[in-house]
XYZ file of C-alpha atoms in Angstrom:
539
model
C 27.165 27.984 26.549
C 26.402 29.832 23.337
C 24.839 27.199 21.110
C 23.580 29.598 18.446
C 26.913 29.324 16.612
C 27.461 25.622 17.135
C 31.000 25.605 15.777
C 32.417 28.090 18.283
C 32.867 25.469 20.994
C 32.251 22.257 19.048
C 34.314 19.098 19.531
C 34.918 17.423 16.165
C 36.262 13.893 15.695
C 38.576 13.299 12.745
C 37.724 10.089 10.897
C 40.602 8.801 8.788
C 38.238 6.774 6.634
C 40.566 4.062 5.348
C 41.593 3.193 8.938
C 38.297 3.584 10.843
C 36.156 0.512 10.040
C 36.017 -1.794 7.009
C 32.575 -3.065 5.985
C 33.600 -5.087 2.933
C 36.503 -7.251 4.107
C 39.076 -5.761 1.731
C 41.199 -4.390 4.590
C 40.404 -0.731 3.829
C 37.949 1.342 5.824
C 34.993 2.805 3.958
C 31.939 5.053 4.260
C 29.642 2.204 5.276
C 32.117 1.450 8.061
C 31.927 5.054 9.222
C 28.136 4.815 9.242
C 28.337 1.651 11.340
C 30.594 3.447 13.815
C 28.328 6.451 14.328
C 26.655 5.069 17.501
C 30.130 4.704 19.022
C 30.876 8.350 18.259
C 27.496 9.406 19.578
C 28.240 7.592 22.834
C 31.618 9.320 23.027
C 29.793 12.646 22.792
C 31.350 14.514 19.869
C 29.473 17.230 17.984
C 30.634 16.301 14.506
C 33.014 14.327 12.330
C 35.584 15.379 9.760
C 36.047 12.798 7.004
C 39.430 12.429 5.323
C 39.300 12.435 1.482
C 37.260 9.615 -0.041
C 37.169 10.986 -3.598
C 38.393 9.067 -6.653
C 42.169 9.045 -6.435
C 45.166 6.935 -7.459
C 46.122 7.134 -3.757
C 49.674 8.383 -4.199
C 49.064 10.416 -1.034
C 46.075 8.492 0.324
C 43.390 10.610 -1.253
C 45.037 14.012 -0.989
C 45.731 13.580 -4.706
C 42.174 14.056 -5.957
C 41.201 12.934 -9.459
C 37.503 13.880 -9.150
C 36.257 16.255 -6.476
C 32.581 15.382 -6.928
C 32.384 11.607 -6.538
C 33.330 8.722 -4.237
C 36.173 6.312 -4.942
C 34.705 2.796 -5.317
C 37.059 1.526 -2.620
C 35.125 3.695 -0.139
C 31.612 3.258 -1.521
C 29.493 5.475 -3.731
C 27.385 8.626 -3.567
C 24.332 6.707 -2.382
C 26.328 5.379 0.589
C 27.610 8.882 1.289
C 24.025 10.170 1.380
C 23.076 7.387 3.810
C 26.026 8.317 6.025
C 25.063 11.995 6.173
C 21.426 11.156 6.919
C 22.395 8.707 9.682
C 24.803 11.196 11.247
C 22.200 13.944 11.255
C 19.651 11.653 12.894
C 22.153 11.199 15.741
C 22.869 14.922 15.984
C 26.348 14.569 14.473
C 27.465 17.099 11.865
C 29.581 16.065 8.888
C 32.596 17.972 7.532
C 34.411 17.003 4.346
C 38.113 17.370 3.636
C 38.620 19.532 0.542
C 41.996 19.872 -1.194
C 42.173 23.151 -3.167
C 45.952 23.639 -3.385
C 46.660 20.676 -5.669
C 44.985 17.748 -7.408
C 46.012 14.393 -8.839
C 48.150 14.126 -11.959
C 45.286 11.920 -13.184
C 42.713 14.720 -12.865
C 41.117 15.287 -16.304
C 42.192 18.918 -16.363
C 45.831 18.029 -15.776
C 45.701 15.390 -18.497
C 44.283 18.049 -20.813
C 47.149 20.356 -19.819
C 49.745 17.728 -20.691
C 48.140 17.245 -24.105
C 47.907 20.987 -24.778
C 50.567 23.416 -25.994
C 52.595 25.820 -23.839
C 50.644 29.007 -23.229
C 47.274 27.279 -23.672
C 44.248 27.873 -21.414
C 44.546 24.262 -20.275
C 48.052 24.838 -18.946
C 47.058 28.152 -17.372
C 45.058 26.214 -14.763
C 48.366 24.953 -13.324
C 51.872 26.369 -12.923
C 53.663 25.489 -16.157
C 56.877 27.363 -16.940
C 59.880 27.119 -19.213
C 63.041 25.774 -17.670
C 66.259 27.668 -17.186
C 69.500 27.116 -19.009
C 70.216 27.017 -22.756
C 68.043 23.929 -23.337
C 65.499 24.577 -20.575
C 66.891 21.616 -18.690
C 66.946 23.285 -15.268
C 63.827 23.892 -13.119
C 62.238 27.378 -13.349
C 63.294 28.161 -9.769
C 65.051 26.551 -6.822
C 62.027 25.576 -4.716
C 61.928 22.177 -3.019
C 58.835 20.076 -2.413
C 57.656 19.483 1.127
C 57.869 15.701 0.671
C 61.419 15.827 -0.696
C 63.098 16.592 -3.994
C 62.615 19.536 -6.361
C 59.180 21.163 -6.602
C 59.238 20.944 -10.420
C 58.891 18.091 -12.913
C 59.626 18.385 -16.630
C 57.052 17.082 -19.083
C 57.378 15.500 -22.480
C 55.457 17.593 -24.999
C 52.889 16.009 -27.372
C 55.507 16.017 -30.141
C 57.869 13.931 -27.987
C 60.378 16.659 -27.139
C 61.377 17.649 -23.569
C 59.212 20.602 -22.686
C 57.991 22.794 -19.878
C 58.024 22.140 -16.162
C 55.074 22.045 -13.750
C 55.007 22.946 -10.051
C 54.133 20.503 -7.276
C 54.810 21.530 -3.688
C 54.192 17.951 -2.450
C 54.766 15.103 -4.935
C 54.961 14.993 -8.756
C 51.584 13.230 -8.671
C 50.065 16.337 -7.026
C 50.334 19.320 -9.404
C 49.484 22.675 -7.816
C 46.470 24.569 -9.102
C 47.005 28.115 -10.382
C 44.436 30.143 -8.472
C 45.217 33.229 -10.531
C 43.255 31.524 -13.310
C 39.493 32.251 -12.857
C 38.486 28.833 -14.190
C 40.019 27.201 -11.097
C 37.972 29.297 -8.677
C 34.814 28.600 -10.676
C 35.463 24.856 -10.617
C 35.814 24.839 -6.834
C 32.609 26.861 -6.538
C 30.858 24.008 -8.302
C 32.483 21.512 -5.954
C 31.432 23.372 -2.804
C 27.851 23.609 -3.979
C 27.767 19.955 -5.039
C 28.502 18.779 -1.500
C 26.511 21.492 0.259
C 23.519 20.437 -1.812
C 24.046 16.900 -0.451
C 23.701 18.146 3.112
C 27.249 18.486 4.440
C 27.815 20.843 7.347
C 31.101 22.294 6.165
C 34.639 21.698 5.042
C 38.085 21.164 6.482
C 40.401 22.934 4.027
C 43.736 21.295 3.307
C 46.757 23.645 3.045
C 44.541 26.698 3.525
C 47.515 29.075 3.505
C 48.461 27.809 0.043
C 46.712 28.249 -3.300
C 48.560 31.386 -4.472
C 52.253 31.538 -5.310
C 54.325 34.666 -5.859
C 53.349 35.756 -9.397
C 56.984 35.903 -10.554
C 57.963 32.496 -9.094
C 61.360 33.849 -7.967
C 64.130 31.853 -6.313
C 63.808 31.320 -2.577
C 66.602 32.467 -0.243
C 66.099 29.184 1.638
C 64.998 26.691 -1.031
C 65.061 23.633 1.221
C 62.992 25.185 4.006
C 59.781 23.318 3.173
C 61.539 19.966 2.781
C 63.694 20.501 5.882
C 60.799 21.448 8.172
C 58.124 19.522 6.232
C 55.951 22.566 6.712
C 54.599 25.430 4.628
C 57.321 27.961 5.370
C 58.512 29.158 1.943
C 57.110 32.722 1.972
C 57.010 32.775 -1.837
C 54.839 29.650 -2.089
C 52.522 30.028 0.907
C 50.504 32.661 2.769
C 50.199 35.051 -0.153
C 47.744 37.920 0.525
C 45.431 36.973 -2.341
C 44.357 33.795 -0.537
C 42.150 35.783 1.826
C 39.878 36.742 -1.057
C 39.150 33.045 -1.651
C 38.096 32.512 1.951
C 35.885 35.581 1.906
C 34.135 34.174 -1.146
C 33.794 30.679 0.328
C 32.401 32.184 3.544
C 29.779 34.013 1.446
C 28.827 30.738 -0.257
C 28.356 29.032 3.126
C 26.298 31.930 4.452
C 24.117 31.759 1.355
C 23.190 28.193 2.318
C 22.738 29.141 5.966
C 20.314 31.892 4.939
C 18.187 29.281 3.165
C 17.596 26.959 6.097
C 19.213 28.482 9.191
C 21.791 25.664 9.413
C 25.294 27.056 9.799
C 28.001 25.626 7.563
C 31.572 25.621 8.829
C 34.915 26.357 7.181
C 37.966 25.225 9.165
C 41.405 25.700 7.667
C 44.689 23.878 7.986
C 46.730 27.036 8.396
C 50.492 26.863 8.902
C 51.801 30.392 9.390
C 54.639 31.912 11.436
C 52.660 33.378 14.354
C 49.330 33.526 16.152
C 48.942 37.075 14.866
C 49.279 35.915 11.259
C 46.960 32.999 12.023
C 44.327 35.437 13.244
C 44.020 36.989 9.778
C 42.413 33.776 8.512
C 39.576 33.871 11.045
C 38.440 37.439 10.627
C 34.627 37.746 10.685
C 34.213 37.417 6.907
C 36.789 34.644 6.322
C 37.190 31.152 7.795
C 35.129 30.328 10.852
C 38.055 28.398 12.346
C 41.689 27.567 11.665
C 43.584 24.829 13.476
C 45.948 26.295 16.053
C 48.930 23.953 15.853
C 51.133 25.732 18.388
C 49.641 23.745 21.271
C 50.453 20.509 19.444
C 54.028 21.662 18.923
C 54.658 22.965 22.439
C 57.132 21.055 24.631
C 55.758 19.462 27.790
C 56.386 22.482 29.984
C 53.959 24.624 31.983
C 55.497 27.919 30.892
C 55.483 26.898 27.222
C 51.824 25.878 27.367
C 50.863 29.091 29.148
C 52.650 31.193 26.528
C 50.966 29.375 23.636
C 47.502 29.623 25.173
C 47.940 33.290 26.093
C 49.046 34.268 22.586
C 46.133 32.398 21.045
C 43.601 33.995 23.349
C 45.017 37.451 22.670
C 45.509 37.304 18.904
C 42.910 34.801 17.659
C 40.051 35.225 20.095
C 40.573 38.966 19.665
C 39.191 38.686 16.117
C 35.807 37.582 17.429
C 36.465 33.959 16.478
C 37.313 31.234 18.960
C 40.564 29.289 19.108
C 40.495 25.855 17.457
C 42.670 23.604 19.608
C 44.256 20.423 18.313
C 46.714 17.912 19.776
C 46.929 15.489 16.891
C 45.853 14.555 13.374
C 46.686 12.130 10.567
C 50.056 13.838 9.921
C 51.467 13.777 13.466
C 53.071 11.276 15.820
C 50.402 10.110 18.252
C 50.240 12.062 21.491
C 51.106 9.178 23.819
C 54.363 8.576 21.948
C 55.150 12.227 21.332
C 54.975 13.034 25.050
C 56.744 9.880 26.177
C 60.296 9.713 27.453
C 61.518 6.092 27.458
C 63.960 6.690 30.289
C 61.066 7.782 32.518
C 58.983 4.659 32.027
C 56.286 3.587 29.594
C 53.421 5.208 31.508
C 54.669 8.775 31.279
C 53.500 9.443 27.744
C 50.052 8.064 28.549
C 49.728 10.227 31.670
C 50.770 13.323 29.785
C 48.451 12.545 26.876
C 45.510 12.216 29.258
C 46.440 15.465 30.952
C 46.835 17.263 27.643
C 43.442 16.018 26.466
C 41.651 17.363 29.525
C 43.576 20.617 29.322
C 42.476 21.030 25.700
C 38.846 20.296 26.565
C 38.951 22.849 29.391
C 40.238 25.666 27.167
C 37.860 28.220 25.639
C 36.956 27.509 22.029
C 36.633 24.436 19.822
C 38.624 21.186 19.833
C 39.416 18.457 17.302
C 40.195 14.861 18.277
C 42.004 12.452 15.954
C 40.584 8.924 15.852
C 42.232 6.539 18.281
C 43.440 9.263 20.625
C 40.435 8.521 22.831
C 41.761 4.950 23.120
C 45.234 6.105 24.171
C 46.764 4.480 21.088
C 50.544 4.858 20.788
C 52.355 5.397 17.508
C 53.294 2.194 15.694
C 57.003 2.830 15.253
C 58.230 -0.517 13.933
C 56.329 -0.996 10.677
C 58.565 -2.842 8.174
C 59.881 -0.847 5.244
C 58.013 -3.025 2.768
C 54.584 -2.020 4.111
C 55.211 1.733 4.365
C 53.056 3.765 1.998
C 53.873 7.352 2.958
C 55.210 9.250 -0.095
C 57.714 10.948 2.196
C 59.409 7.588 2.697
C 59.241 6.777 -1.008
C 60.769 10.121 -1.997
C 63.418 10.498 0.712
C 64.188 6.946 1.851
C 64.004 8.255 5.414
C 61.616 7.122 8.131
C 61.895 10.478 9.915
C 58.442 11.977 10.510
C 56.639 9.531 8.248
C 52.917 9.284 8.898
C 52.020 5.602 8.544
C 52.483 4.960 12.261
C 49.495 7.077 13.276
C 47.309 5.714 10.455
C 47.287 2.030 11.412
C 43.651 0.783 11.419
C 41.773 1.018 14.703
C 41.316 -2.023 16.960
C 37.664 -2.662 17.827
C 37.511 -6.099 19.434
C 39.244 -9.424 19.905
C 42.746 -10.566 20.766
C 44.343 -10.690 17.314
C 44.466 -8.716 14.096
C 42.287 -7.499 12.430
C 40.740 -6.737 15.873
C 37.272 -6.335 14.427
C 38.416 -3.645 11.988
C 37.385 -5.652 8.945
C 34.228 -7.645 8.435
C 36.252 -10.395 6.792
C 37.763 -13.428 8.504
C 40.670 -13.214 10.913
C 42.927 -13.894 7.938
C 41.816 -10.624 6.329
C 44.705 -8.172 6.406
C 44.242 -4.486 7.174
C 46.001 -2.208 4.711
C 48.633 -1.516 7.391
C 49.512 -4.281 9.870
C 48.280 -3.890 13.454
C 50.677 -4.852 16.265
C 49.687 -7.532 18.757
C 49.580 -5.034 21.611
C 46.612 -3.287 19.973
C 44.514 -5.876 21.820
C 45.099 -3.838 24.993
C 43.530 -0.762 23.359
C 40.563 -2.348 21.582
C 37.357 -0.378 21.820
C 35.372 -3.133 23.526
C 37.945 -3.256 26.337
C 38.100 0.529 26.622
C 34.343 0.829 27.026
C 34.324 -1.846 29.735
C 37.143 -0.241 31.764
C 36.023 2.927 33.525
C 39.675 3.890 34.053
C 40.442 3.892 30.330
C 41.303 6.894 28.207
C 37.991 6.430 26.399
C 36.074 7.101 29.609
C 38.325 10.052 30.373
C 37.427 11.598 27.011
C 33.738 10.684 27.323
C 33.494 12.107 30.846
C 35.352 15.239 29.791
C 32.981 15.772 26.880
C 29.968 15.238 29.124
C 31.211 17.765 31.655
C 32.028 20.186 28.846
C 28.382 20.012 27.777
C 26.976 20.123 31.302
C 29.057 22.907 32.852
C 28.208 26.399 31.653
C 31.720 27.578 32.498
C 33.278 25.432 29.755
C 33.217 25.770 25.978
C 33.174 29.288 24.629
C 34.357 32.073 26.931
C 37.548 33.278 28.590
C 40.017 32.131 31.204
C 41.965 33.719 34.053
C 45.395 32.443 35.032
C 46.125 31.582 38.662
C 49.444 31.965 40.408
C 50.972 28.547 41.073
C 54.182 26.892 42.062
C 56.694 25.994 39.295
C 55.637 23.144 37.051
C 51.936 23.762 37.558
C 49.472 25.432 35.206
C 46.137 26.579 36.600
C 43.330 28.788 35.375
C 39.707 29.488 36.145
C 36.769 29.214 33.757
C 34.151 31.605 35.018
C 34.353 32.254 38.736
C 33.837 28.780 40.085
C 35.680 26.221 37.948
C 39.419 25.643 38.113
C 41.615 23.659 35.741
C 44.929 22.644 37.328
C 47.613 20.736 35.412
C 50.696 19.156 36.921
C 53.541 19.266 34.376
C 56.118 18.079 36.846
C 56.291 16.268 40.155
C 55.415 19.081 42.568
C 52.352 18.720 44.805
C 49.383 20.368 43.165
C 46.310 21.737 44.941
C 43.443 19.272 44.876
C 39.815 20.343 44.638
C 37.633 21.272 47.569
C 36.054 18.095 48.969
C 32.618 17.331 47.573
C 32.986 19.280 44.326
C 32.622 17.811 40.828
C 35.904 16.268 39.769
C 37.424 14.828 36.629
C 40.855 13.392 37.366
C 43.455 11.762 35.145
C 45.898 11.087 37.946
C 46.147 10.843 41.738
C 44.943 13.905 43.643
C 47.516 15.404 45.980
C 46.904 17.313 49.232
C 45.777 20.923 49.157
C 42.786 22.917 48.086
C 41.653 25.510 45.576
C 40.089 28.283 47.681
C 36.730 29.512 46.472
C 36.227 26.911 43.757
C 32.975 25.003 43.470
C 34.197 22.731 40.696
C 37.578 21.430 39.734
C 39.116 19.867 36.632
C 42.131 18.094 38.051
C 44.873 16.885 35.743
C 48.124 15.187 36.727
C 50.586 14.750 33.877
C 53.497 13.765 36.088
């Protein structure tokens, strides 16, 4: 495999810091906990970690409302602990990516507080989207846009003299005002932030809402104002994916390459890019822009061989055609866990687990890079029965609906033992994790997974080992094979076959005596001419 550009086929593990491992006994994961868990991740075999936001924040959206981009919130540790974490990760050969949030900040950010105290038309307000309201008294929002997390995308402020005043834009919650990237001071401030963390040794950044930043300069009404709230996605074409955003990524890429030129260590930019098509997605990973952008279409595809083949083919044509590699993802901190998402209760409780295992091996067999969300390697299901009084997702607070809320995939990991906190917190057994863990988490605890060679953990570990050992995997291309309905099969190189059973039809099994990684029972048959097989049964 091509290891010169490490990111092209890297496997990165997403660490949701507050739910990974708690070192202080307060029920919230922290940076010291991440450091303690690094040997576990090394054993799993990942190339790097992506840390969710740990910056000072009032936590209205669990750190995605940043009050200070260049420090550590005391609940997670301090800068000295961060430096120890980076050094420990590098000693183990694990790269460290930070989550950066350039579309919006916290309403407690000093610059936003300055904007509230300043007059309309001031330089302080120019850093955000402040506008006069409509109607005779300015009592109506400046346009009809809706926020992704529910409700209008505008909030009216009280001016310093006590009168109702202008409105400010927030595409998520009122506590997350959107930056105005047409104001040069904003770009300069983020330059300082990038360099602050690069100087501390980080290996790159995951960029939140990377298709955001710029809004249509006239802020006109949307023909479908509720699109973002209805889909809970970045689909308003007036608020997202504006052409000017590509200039930001070209500049950030130049900053990263400046650091690479100093020491030969490549820094990575990976974007959270929600756009209408693979072709539009490809624009973000042109040679002078982002190195990678998450390709969410695989995550969103129904469990169907034809649907998966279509998604993979479009990605390979449009994204890999730019010279980048596809960045595959099946889950993250915003999505229902894979086991639950693929499950069909009428078919039995094991179906979702079988499909999740199959999907994981399929993803690891595809050309390009892959990202794994913490707990997926344990086969954790979504926690769907959290009581209303413990839910913290702002979507629930703003809409009153439990539909697509994200707390269920963020429940702290189980590490050991038979009862909560399952080794997650260093406190006593009476210590309560910030979200309650169900009793059945005992079945998925890490210590049990490592001891059971049939567990999902071993499936992931073995897949990652084979991915490193077999030259056919990682970066490269694939060739589809003709199969019976319900089966997806392709070759990597000339002598490795990946075959996935999406249904119940018999699927060819590998030639006897060849290397095999199986997530289900092998059925009769053979794959002519193959010298290695990657057998996956999702039925």
